[in-house]
Coordinates of C-alpha atoms and ligand atoms in Angstrom, one line a residue:
Chain A
M211 CA -4.7 -14.2 25.7
S212 CA -4.3 -11.1 27.6
E213 CA -0.6 -11.4 26.9
N214 CA -1.6 -11.5 23.3
I215 CA -3.3 -8.8 23.1
E216 CA -0.9 -6.9 24.9
R217 CA 1.8 -8.0 22.3
R218 CA -0.4 -6.9 19.5
R219 CA -1.1 -3.6 21.0
F220 CA 2.9 -3.3 21.4
L221 CA 3.4 -4.4 17.8
K222 CA 0.6 -1.7 16.5
G223 CA 2.1 1.0 18.6
I224 CA 5.6 -0.2 17.8
G225 CA 5.9 3.3 15.9
A226 CA 5.0 5.1 19.0
A227 CA 7.1 3.0 20.8
S228 CA 10.2 3.6 19.1
L229 CA 9.1 7.4 19.5
I230 CA 9.1 7.0 23.0
L231 CA 12.3 4.8 23.6
G232 CA 14.3 6.7 20.8
P233 CA 15.5 9.1 23.0
M234 CA 16.7 7.0 25.5
G235 CA 19.3 6.0 22.8
C236 CA 17.9 3.2 21.1
T237 CA 17.6 4.9 17.9
S238 CA 19.9 7.6 17.3
V239 CA 20.2 9.0 14.3
K240 CA 23.2 8.3 12.4
D241 CA 25.5 10.5 10.3
D242 CA 25.2 8.7 6.7
N243 CA 28.3 8.9 4.4
E244 CA 26.4 10.2 1.4
D245 CA 27.4 12.4 -1.6
A246 CA 26.9 15.3 0.2
N247 CA 26.8 17.3 -3.3
K248 CA 23.3 15.8 -3.6
P249 CA 20.4 17.2 -1.8
H250 CA 18.8 14.9 0.8
Y251 CA 15.3 16.1 1.2
V252 CA 13.9 15.3 5.1
M253 CA 10.9 15.9 6.9
V254 CA 10.3 16.6 10.9
F255 CA 7.2 16.2 12.3
D256 CA 7.1 17.6 15.9
Q257 CA 4.6 15.4 17.8
N258 CA 5.1 18.1 20.8
K259 CA 3.6 20.7 18.3
C260 CA 0.8 19.0 16.2
V261 CA -2.4 19.2 17.5
G262 CA -4.4 17.0 15.1
C263 CA -6.2 19.9 13.5
G264 CA -5.8 17.5 10.0
E265 CA -5.7 20.9 7.7
C266 CA -2.4 19.3 6.3
K267 CA -4.6 16.1 4.9
E268 CA -6.9 18.7 3.1
A269 CA -3.9 20.5 1.7
C270 CA -2.6 17.4 0.5
N271 CA -5.6 16.7 -1.0
V272 CA -6.3 19.7 -2.9
A273 CA -2.3 20.0 -4.1
N274 CA -2.3 16.9 -5.3
N275 CA -5.7 16.5 -6.6
L276 CA -6.5 13.2 -5.1
P277 CA -10.0 12.1 -5.0
D278 CA -12.8 13.2 -2.5
G279 CA -11.3 12.4 1.3
K280 CA -8.2 11.0 -0.1
S281 CA -4.7 12.3 0.9
R282 CA -1.6 10.6 1.0
M283 CA -1.1 11.2 4.7
L284 CA -3.0 10.1 7.8
M285 CA -2.9 11.3 11.1
E286 CA -2.7 8.6 13.8
H287 CA -4.6 9.3 17.1
Q288 CA -2.8 7.8 19.9
S289 CA -4.1 7.7 23.3
G290 CA -1.6 7.6 26.2
G291 CA -4.2 5.5 28.1
V292 CA -4.0 1.4 28.0
E293 CA -7.0 -0.5 26.5
G294 CA -9.7 -1.9 28.9
Q295 CA -8.2 0.3 31.8
A296 CA -9.3 3.6 33.0
C297 CA -7.4 6.4 32.0
P298 CA -5.5 7.7 34.9
H299 CA -6.6 11.8 34.6
C300 CA -10.2 11.4 34.0
G301 CA -10.9 7.7 35.2
K302 CA -13.0 6.8 32.0
E303 CA -12.1 3.6 30.1
E304 CA -12.3 6.1 26.6
C305 CA -11.1 9.4 26.4
N306 CA -9.2 11.9 24.4
C307 CA -7.2 12.9 27.5
E308 CA -3.9 12.7 25.7
R309 CA -3.7 14.5 22.5
K310 CA -0.8 12.7 20.8
F311 CA -0.9 12.2 17.0
V312 CA 1.5 10.5 14.5
R313 CA 1.9 11.5 10.8
V314 CA 1.5 8.3 8.7
S315 CA 2.8 8.9 5.2
C316 CA 5.7 7.7 3.1
Q317 CA 8.7 7.6 5.2
Q318 CA 10.8 8.3 1.8
C319 CA 13.3 5.6 2.5
K320 CA 17.0 5.7 1.4
N321 CA 16.8 1.9 0.7
A322 CA 12.9 1.7 -0.5
P323 CA 11.4 -1.6 -0.6
C324 CA 8.7 -0.3 -3.1
V325 CA 11.4 1.1 -5.6
S326 CA 13.0 -2.3 -5.7
V327 CA 10.0 -4.8 -5.9
C328 CA 8.4 -2.5 -8.4
P329 CA 8.4 -4.3 -11.7
T330 CA 8.0 -1.5 -13.9
G331 CA 10.1 0.9 -12.5
A332 CA 7.0 3.0 -11.9
A333 CA 7.8 3.3 -8.1
H334 CA 11.4 5.2 -8.5
K335 CA 13.7 7.3 -7.2
D336 CA 13.9 10.9 -9.0
P337 CA 17.2 11.1 -9.9
K338 CA 17.9 14.9 -9.3
T339 CA 16.4 14.9 -5.9
G340 CA 16.4 11.6 -4.6
I341 CA 12.7 11.7 -3.8
V342 CA 10.8 8.5 -4.0
T343 CA 8.1 9.2 -6.2
M344 CA 5.8 7.7 -9.1
D345 CA 5.5 7.4 -13.1
A346 CA 1.9 7.1 -13.2
S347 CA 2.9 6.3 -17.2
K348 CA 4.4 3.2 -16.0
C349 CA 2.2 1.6 -13.2
A350 CA 0.4 -1.5 -14.0
G351 CA -1.1 -1.9 -10.9
C352 CA 0.1 -5.0 -9.6
K353 CA 0.2 -3.8 -6.1
Y354 CA 3.4 -5.3 -5.1
C355 CA 5.1 -2.1 -3.8
I356 CA 2.0 -1.6 -1.4
G357 CA 2.5 -5.3 0.0
A358 CA 6.0 -4.4 0.1
C359 CA 6.2 -1.2 2.2
P360 CA 6.8 -1.7 5.7
Y361 CA 4.8 1.4 6.6
N362 CA 1.6 0.7 4.8
A363 CA 2.4 3.9 3.3
R364 CA 1.1 3.3 -0.3
F365 CA -2.3 3.1 -1.4
I366 CA -4.0 2.8 -5.0
N367 CA -5.9 6.1 -6.5
E368 CA -9.2 5.2 -7.2
E369 CA -9.3 7.8 -10.1
T370 CA -6.5 6.6 -12.1
D371 CA -6.2 3.2 -10.6
V372 CA -2.0 3.4 -10.2
A373 CA -0.6 3.3 -6.9
D374 CA 0.7 6.5 -5.2
N375 CA 2.8 8.0 -2.1
C376 CA 3.8 10.8 -0.3
D377 CA 6.8 12.3 -2.4
F378 CA 7.0 15.5 -0.7
C379 CA 4.7 17.2 -3.5
L380 CA 7.6 16.9 -5.6
N381 CA 5.7 17.8 -8.9
S382 CA 2.9 19.7 -7.6
K383 CA 5.0 22.1 -5.1
L384 CA 8.9 21.6 -4.9
S385 CA 9.1 21.8 -9.0
K386 CA 7.9 25.2 -8.6
G387 CA 10.3 26.2 -5.5
E388 CA 7.4 25.9 -2.8
L389 CA 7.0 23.8 0.3
P390 CA 5.2 20.4 0.4
A391 CA 1.2 21.7 0.8
C392 CA 1.0 20.3 4.3
V393 CA 4.2 22.2 5.6
Q394 CA 3.0 25.4 3.9
Q395 CA -0.6 24.5 5.8
C396 CA 0.5 23.8 9.3
K397 CA -0.2 26.5 11.7
Y398 CA 1.7 25.2 14.7
D399 CA 5.4 24.5 13.0
A400 CA 4.9 21.0 13.5
L401 CA 6.1 19.9 9.9
I402 CA 9.7 21.1 9.1
F403 CA 11.2 20.5 5.5
G404 CA 14.6 21.0 4.1
D405 CA 17.8 19.7 2.5
A406 CA 19.7 17.7 5.4
N407 CA 23.0 18.3 3.1
D408 CA 22.8 21.9 3.3
P409 CA 24.6 23.0 6.3
T410 CA 22.9 26.3 6.3
S411 CA 19.4 24.8 6.3
Y412 CA 16.7 24.8 9.3
V413 CA 16.4 21.3 9.4
N414 CA 19.9 20.6 9.5
K415 CA 20.2 23.0 12.6
L416 CA 17.4 21.4 14.0
L417 CA 18.4 17.8 13.9
A418 CA 22.1 18.9 15.0
V419 CA 20.3 19.9 18.5
K420 CA 17.1 18.0 18.9
D421 CA 16.7 14.2 19.4
S422 CA 14.5 12.8 16.6
V423 CA 14.0 8.9 15.9
R424 CA 13.0 7.3 12.6
M425 CA 10.3 4.7 12.2
K426 CA 10.9 0.8 12.7
P427 CA 14.3 1.1 12.0
Q428 CA 14.8 -2.7 11.9
F429 CA 14.0 -2.8 8.3
G430 CA 16.9 -1.1 7.3
T431 CA 15.1 1.2 5.0
E432 CA 16.7 4.3 6.5
P433 CA 13.7 6.7 6.4
S434 CA 14.1 10.3 5.4
L435 CA 11.2 11.1 7.8
R436 CA 12.1 12.1 11.4
Y437 CA 10.1 12.0 14.3
I438 CA 10.4 14.3 17.3
P439 CA 8.6 12.9 20.0
V440 CA 6.6 13.5 22.7
V441 CA 8.4 12.8 25.8
K442 CA 6.9 12.4 29.3
L443 CA 9.0 13.7 32.1
G444 CA 8.5 12.5 35.9
V445 CA 6.2 9.5 36.5
Chain B
M260 CA -3.0 2.2 11.0
G261 CA -2.3 2.7 7.6
L262 CA -2.9 4.2 3.7
S263 CA -4.0 0.8 2.6
E264 CA -6.9 -1.1 4.2
G265 CA -7.2 -4.8 4.0
V266 CA -4.7 -7.0 2.1
A267 CA -2.9 -5.7 -1.2
W268 CA -3.3 -9.1 -2.6
P269 CA -6.5 -11.0 -2.3
W270 CA -7.6 -14.5 -3.7
P271 CA -7.1 -14.4 -7.4
I272 CA -3.3 -14.3 -6.3
A273 CA -3.6 -17.8 -4.1
V274 CA -5.4 -19.3 -7.1
Y275 CA -2.8 -17.9 -9.1
L276 CA 0.1 -19.3 -7.1
F277 CA -2.0 -22.5 -6.9
L278 CA -2.1 -22.5 -10.6
A279 CA 1.4 -21.8 -11.5
G280 CA 2.5 -24.1 -9.0
I281 CA 0.5 -27.0 -10.4
S282 CA 1.7 -26.3 -14.1
G283 CA 5.2 -26.0 -13.0
G284 CA 4.7 -29.1 -10.9
S285 CA 3.3 -31.8 -13.2
L286 CA 5.8 -30.6 -16.0
V287 CA 8.5 -31.7 -13.2
V288 CA 7.1 -34.8 -12.4
A289 CA 6.7 -35.9 -16.1
L290 CA 9.6 -34.5 -17.8
A291 CA 12.0 -36.1 -14.6
I292 CA 10.1 -39.7 -15.2
R293 CA 11.0 -39.3 -19.0
F294 CA 14.5 -38.3 -18.5
F295 CA 15.1 -40.9 -15.8
K296 CA 13.5 -43.7 -17.6
G297 CA 15.0 -42.6 -21.1
Q298 CA 11.9 -42.4 -23.0
T299 CA 11.3 -41.5 -26.2
E300 CA 7.7 -42.1 -26.8
T301 CA 4.9 -40.2 -26.1
T302 CA 3.3 -41.4 -22.7
P303 CA 0.1 -41.1 -21.2
L304 CA 1.4 -39.0 -18.5
Y305 CA 3.5 -37.1 -20.7
K306 CA 0.2 -36.0 -22.5
A307 CA -1.6 -35.1 -19.7
A308 CA 1.1 -33.4 -17.9
S309 CA 2.1 -31.0 -21.0
L310 CA -1.8 -30.2 -21.3
I311 CA -2.1 -29.3 -17.6
S312 CA 0.8 -27.2 -17.1
F313 CA -0.2 -25.4 -20.3
V314 CA -4.1 -24.7 -19.3
T315 CA -3.1 -24.0 -15.7
I316 CA -0.4 -21.6 -16.5
A317 CA -2.8 -19.8 -19.0
L318 CA -5.6 -19.6 -16.3
G319 CA -3.3 -18.6 -13.7
M320 CA -1.9 -15.6 -16.2
L321 CA -5.8 -14.6 -16.3
C322 CA -6.2 -14.7 -12.6
L323 CA -3.1 -12.2 -12.5
V324 CA -4.2 -9.9 -14.9
L325 CA -7.8 -9.6 -13.4
D326 CA -6.2 -8.8 -10.1
L327 CA -4.4 -5.7 -11.7
T328 CA -6.3 -2.4 -10.7
N329 CA -6.8 -2.2 -14.4
P330 CA -6.3 -5.3 -16.4
L331 CA -5.7 -3.1 -19.9
F332 CA -2.3 -1.8 -18.1
F333 CA -0.9 -5.3 -18.2
W334 CA 1.0 -4.3 -21.0
R335 CA 3.2 -2.5 -19.0
I336 CA 4.8 -5.5 -17.3
L337 CA 5.8 -7.0 -20.7
V338 CA 7.3 -3.7 -21.9
F339 CA 9.1 -2.1 -18.4
Y340 CA 11.8 -4.4 -16.5
N341 CA 13.1 -3.9 -13.3
F342 CA 15.8 -6.6 -12.5
T343 CA 15.8 -5.9 -8.9
S344 CA 12.1 -6.9 -9.2
V345 CA 11.2 -10.9 -8.7
M346 CA 8.2 -10.0 -10.3
S347 CA 9.8 -8.7 -13.1
V348 CA 12.2 -11.7 -13.7
G349 CA 9.3 -14.0 -12.8
V350 CA 7.7 -12.2 -16.2
I351 CA 10.9 -13.1 -18.3
A352 CA 11.0 -16.8 -17.0
L353 CA 6.9 -17.1 -18.1
C354 CA 7.2 -15.2 -21.6
V355 CA 9.8 -18.3 -22.3
Y356 CA 7.8 -21.1 -20.1
I357 CA 4.3 -20.4 -21.5
P358 CA 5.3 -20.9 -24.9
L359 CA 7.2 -23.7 -24.2
T360 CA 4.3 -25.4 -22.4
A361 CA 2.5 -24.8 -25.9
V362 CA 5.3 -26.4 -27.8
L363 CA 5.1 -29.5 -25.7
C364 CA 1.6 -29.9 -25.9
L365 CA 2.1 -30.0 -29.8
Y366 CA 4.8 -33.0 -29.4
A367 CA 2.4 -34.4 -26.8
F368 CA -0.7 -34.7 -29.1
E369 CA 0.9 -35.0 -32.8
D370 CA -1.1 -37.6 -33.5
E371 CA -4.5 -36.6 -32.4
I372 CA -3.6 -33.2 -34.3
K373 CA -3.3 -35.5 -37.6
S374 CA -6.6 -36.8 -37.2
I375 CA -8.4 -33.4 -36.9
P376 CA -8.2 -31.7 -40.6
A377 CA -8.8 -28.3 -39.0
L378 CA -5.7 -28.6 -37.1
S379 CA -3.3 -29.4 -40.0
F380 CA -2.0 -26.3 -40.0
L381 CA 0.2 -26.9 -37.0
L382 CA 1.8 -29.6 -38.5
P383 CA 4.7 -28.1 -40.2
I384 CA 5.1 -26.0 -37.0
I385 CA 5.1 -29.7 -35.6
N386 CA 8.0 -30.9 -38.1
M387 CA 10.2 -27.8 -37.8
L388 CA 10.2 -28.1 -34.0
K389 CA 11.1 -31.9 -33.6
P390 CA 14.8 -31.3 -34.2
V391 CA 14.4 -29.3 -31.0
R392 CA 12.7 -31.7 -28.9
K393 CA 15.2 -32.7 -26.4
P394 CA 16.8 -29.0 -25.7
C395 CA 12.9 -27.9 -25.5
E396 CA 12.4 -30.7 -22.8
V397 CA 15.3 -29.8 -20.6
T398 CA 14.5 -26.2 -20.8
A399 CA 11.3 -26.7 -20.1
L400 CA 12.0 -28.8 -16.9
I401 CA 14.4 -26.2 -15.4
L402 CA 12.0 -23.3 -16.4
A403 CA 9.1 -25.4 -14.7
A404 CA 11.0 -25.9 -11.6
S405 CA 11.9 -22.3 -11.7
V406 CA 8.3 -21.1 -11.7
C407 CA 7.4 -23.1 -8.9
A408 CA 10.2 -21.3 -7.1
Y409 CA 9.5 -17.9 -7.9
T410 CA 6.1 -17.8 -6.7
G411 CA 7.7 -18.4 -3.5
F412 CA 10.4 -15.6 -4.0
L413 CA 7.9 -13.3 -5.3
I414 CA 6.0 -13.1 -2.1
S415 CA 8.9 -14.0 0.3
A416 CA 10.2 -10.3 -0.8
L417 CA 7.2 -9.0 1.5
I418 CA 9.2 -8.0 4.8
R419 CA 6.2 -6.7 6.8
F420 CA 4.7 -10.3 7.0
P421 CA 7.0 -12.6 9.1
L422 CA 4.9 -15.5 8.0
I423 CA 5.7 -14.8 4.3
N424 CA 9.2 -13.4 4.5
T425 CA 10.9 -16.6 5.2
A426 CA 13.8 -18.5 3.5
V427 CA 11.9 -22.2 3.1
L428 CA 9.0 -20.5 1.4
P429 CA 10.4 -21.0 -2.3
A430 CA 11.3 -24.7 -1.2
L431 CA 7.8 -25.0 0.0
F432 CA 6.0 -23.9 -2.8
I433 CA 8.1 -26.4 -5.0
A434 CA 7.4 -29.1 -2.6
S435 CA 3.6 -28.6 -2.6
G436 CA 3.8 -27.6 -6.5
V437 CA 5.5 -31.2 -7.6
S438 CA 3.0 -33.3 -5.0
A439 CA -0.2 -31.6 -6.1
G440 CA 1.4 -31.7 -9.6
A441 CA 2.0 -35.4 -9.9
A442 CA -1.5 -35.8 -8.1
A443 CA -3.0 -33.4 -11.1
S444 CA -1.5 -35.3 -13.9
K445 CA -1.4 -39.0 -12.7
M446 CA -5.6 -38.4 -12.3
L447 CA -5.9 -37.1 -15.9
S448 CA -3.6 -39.4 -17.4
V449 CA -5.6 -42.2 -16.3
F450 CA -9.0 -40.6 -16.8
L451 CA -8.4 -39.2 -20.5
F452 CA -5.6 -40.9 -21.8
K453 CA -6.2 -44.4 -20.5
E454 CA -3.5 -44.9 -18.4
D455 CA -3.2 -48.2 -16.4
M456 CA -3.5 -47.2 -12.4
H457 CA -0.9 -49.4 -11.7
S458 CA 1.4 -49.0 -14.4
S459 CA 5.0 -48.7 -13.9
E460 CA 5.2 -44.8 -14.3
L461 CA 2.3 -44.0 -11.5
K462 CA 3.9 -46.6 -9.3
I463 CA 7.0 -44.3 -9.3
L464 CA 4.7 -41.6 -8.8
H465 CA 3.1 -43.0 -6.0
G466 CA 6.1 -43.9 -4.1
A467 CA 7.8 -40.6 -4.6
E468 CA 4.8 -39.2 -2.9
W469 CA 5.4 -39.8 0.5
P470 CA 8.8 -38.5 0.9
I471 CA 7.7 -35.3 -1.1
M472 CA 4.9 -35.1 1.3
I473 CA 7.4 -35.7 4.1
A474 CA 9.5 -32.7 2.9
E475 CA 6.8 -30.4 2.8
I476 CA 5.8 -31.0 6.3
L477 CA 9.0 -30.6 7.4
F478 CA 9.2 -26.8 5.7
I479 CA 5.8 -26.2 7.5
C480 CA 7.4 -26.8 10.3
M481 CA 10.4 -25.0 9.8
I482 CA 8.4 -22.0 9.3
A483 CA 6.5 -22.5 12.4
M484 CA 9.3 -22.9 14.5
S485 CA 11.1 -20.2 13.5
L486 CA 8.2 -18.1 14.2
A487 CA 7.5 -19.3 17.6
T488 CA 11.1 -18.7 18.7
G489 CA 11.5 -15.6 16.9
N490 CA 11.2 -12.0 18.1
A491 CA 7.8 -10.4 19.3
G492 CA 7.0 -9.6 15.6
A493 CA 7.4 -13.3 14.7
Q494 CA 5.7 -14.6 17.8
S495 CA 2.2 -12.5 16.8
A496 CA 2.3 -13.9 13.3
F497 CA 3.0 -17.5 14.9
E498 CA -0.7 -17.0 16.0
A499 CA -2.0 -17.8 12.4
F500 CA -1.2 -21.4 13.3
T501 CA -3.4 -21.3 16.7
A502 CA -6.2 -18.8 16.2
G503 CA -8.6 -17.5 13.9
V504 CA -10.2 -18.5 10.6
W505 CA -6.7 -19.1 9.0
A506 CA -5.7 -21.5 11.5
N507 CA -8.8 -23.5 10.8
L508 CA -8.3 -23.5 7.5
F509 CA -4.7 -24.6 8.1
W510 CA -5.3 -27.7 10.2
I511 CA -8.6 -28.5 8.5
G512 CA -7.5 -27.5 5.0
V513 CA -3.8 -28.2 5.1
V514 CA -3.4 -30.6 7.5
G515 CA -6.5 -32.5 7.7
V516 CA -7.6 -33.0 3.8
G517 CA -4.2 -32.1 2.3
F518 CA -1.8 -34.3 4.4
L519 CA -4.0 -36.9 6.4
G520 CA -6.5 -37.4 4.0
P521 CA -4.2 -39.3 1.4
I522 CA -2.2 -40.9 4.2
L523 CA -5.8 -42.2 5.6
L524 CA -6.8 -43.6 2.0
N525 CA -3.9 -45.2 1.4
F526 CA -3.1 -46.9 4.6
A527 CA -6.0 -46.8 6.8
T528 CA -8.2 -49.0 4.5
G529 CA -8.1 -52.2 3.4
K530 CA -6.0 -53.3 0.4
T531 CA -9.0 -53.6 -2.0
F532 CA -10.1 -50.1 -1.2
S533 CA -6.8 -48.5 -1.2
H534 CA -6.0 -49.8 -4.7
S535 CA -9.5 -48.8 -6.1
A536 CA -10.1 -46.0 -8.5
K537 CA -11.9 -44.2 -5.8
A538 CA -9.3 -44.1 -3.7
F539 CA -7.0 -43.1 -6.4
Y540 CA -9.0 -40.1 -7.4
L541 CA -10.2 -39.3 -3.9
S542 CA -6.2 -38.9 -2.7
G543 CA -5.6 -37.2 -5.7
F544 CA -8.3 -34.4 -4.9
C545 CA -7.1 -34.3 -1.1
A546 CA -3.6 -33.6 -2.3
I547 CA -4.7 -30.9 -5.0
S548 CA -7.2 -28.9 -2.7
G549 CA -4.7 -29.2 0.3
M550 CA -2.2 -27.4 -1.6
M551 CA -4.9 -24.6 -2.4
C552 CA -5.8 -24.5 0.9
L553 CA -1.8 -23.8 1.8
R554 CA -1.5 -21.4 -0.7
L555 CA -4.6 -19.4 0.5
F556 CA -3.4 -19.8 4.1
I557 CA 0.0 -18.6 3.4
L558 CA -1.4 -15.2 1.7
Y559 CA -3.9 -14.6 3.8
A560 CA -2.5 -15.4 7.1
G561 CA 0.5 -14.2 6.0
Q562 CA -0.9 -10.7 5.2
T563 CA -2.9 -10.4 8.4
Y564 CA -0.1 -10.4 10.8
A565 CA 2.1 -7.5 9.7
I566 CA 5.0 -6.3 11.7
Ligands
SF4_1367 S1 7.9 4.3 3.1 FE1 6.9 2.9 1.8 S2 6.6 3.9 0.1 FE2 7.7 5.5 1.1 S3 9.8 5.0 0.1 FE3 9.4 3.6 2.2 S4 8.9 1.6 1.1 FE4 8.5 3.1 -0.3
SF4_1368 S1 1.4 -1.2 -8.5 FE1 2.7 0.0 -9.9 S2 4.3 1.3 -8.5 FE2 3.5 -0.4 -7.4 S3 5.0 -2.3 -7.9 FE3 2.5 -2.7 -9.3 S4 3.5 -1.4 -11.0 FE4 5.1 -0.5 -9.5

């Protein structure tokens, strides 16, 4: 039984696991041979800088006119301790000693399962930016995309009854030349956004020098979200 | 942790998968026997199957529409298409299949319609459709099998769930659809249309039941084995068979009622009982309930164990 719990924990934390294993060479970010004239918007989440204040969530809610308390992204709090065992730092079984957070949101897959399963084309790639977004007027509310997304990153907006996902604030901010609301809001520079196909962009330079990983690479979805994980040094 | 909680597709979808399976399955059985035996008359089995296929698929559509976040959005699926989506391709198939089941009903109930004056407006339509009966039936047979398979392809495209995301699922759904469809139409043909319980057609059906059941068991074993011997994600999904409420549903509902039920009723009882009407109906109901449990199990247990 304990083996099963362990396995489930491992699977649940598979995102975290890839964060830790990534820099050791398991999931290097490979260069894609894509059309370099088109933008490829990426977002980098730096786990070393995020303090878990959650202001990005509130900014998302306001920017995208979402129902109260809802946002297109979540912060997952990951404790470094092992369930059922005392924390090595404080000795308690449940604690918040290690403040490690992971952004949970649409990974902006290049091969997006939500787009290929959507029967109406409501979930689609914006032709100009390549960003996976919604045409709310076409969505039938069948929830196929919600089951198909490997990251559980989609939800039904209770006010409009249609599916929704993080589209880097495509219509609410990017179209006005602004950065996504969460990126603007973050005081700790934990979120970096830009065009990876632009050689002069900050995000491009950052990715060139920093190790970063993608979530669940085994699905072949090629996400555009990159994570810079906390790496434990020493024992 | 994710943005949506609970299962994306709850029980109405399982009921829809069940009804679509019965609809397709009963037509496959009746039409296959019709072509196999070269029948030209309308048999009680044909009547029962065409009625069942029309009614169940119509109810299935109702389930599907009611499960949309807003049922009034239904027209959007009919107006916008995306050919990479299994659902969209299925909608096209259903748009042909549903009217066809209605047409088969017209063929089947021509005499009944003639005797009801209120329905006489249908007679010219029937006469108009008569010359194309054969092509209609062939198309219906192909589409009926496709509809069964489609319900499998529909959910096997959900890559996050190892139990669902398997290649054999469509085959399993065809097999279980055919067995439940056969059970439903043979019961209705005896009950409503006065078919003899021991007629030659029902004998054929009865003989085909067991090979189909073996195929179903084989497909389920394939899925279970591939999970048990798969990677960590697959192995955790194998728990669906061994622990929790869905395992109970599987062992009691699918295996106990659906498989052991008919087997015991037919082989473990005396000859007089196993040939009685009671055993006939009981084993039919067992087959149908087993299939419903299978759809529920696959959908719920499948969506419970995500990678
Ligand atoms: S993370 Fe999910 S919602 Fe976002 S593009 Fe990928 S499949 Fe679609
Ligand atoms: S819920 Fe809407 S966006 Fe999602 S697959 Fe269905 S129609 Fe497409």
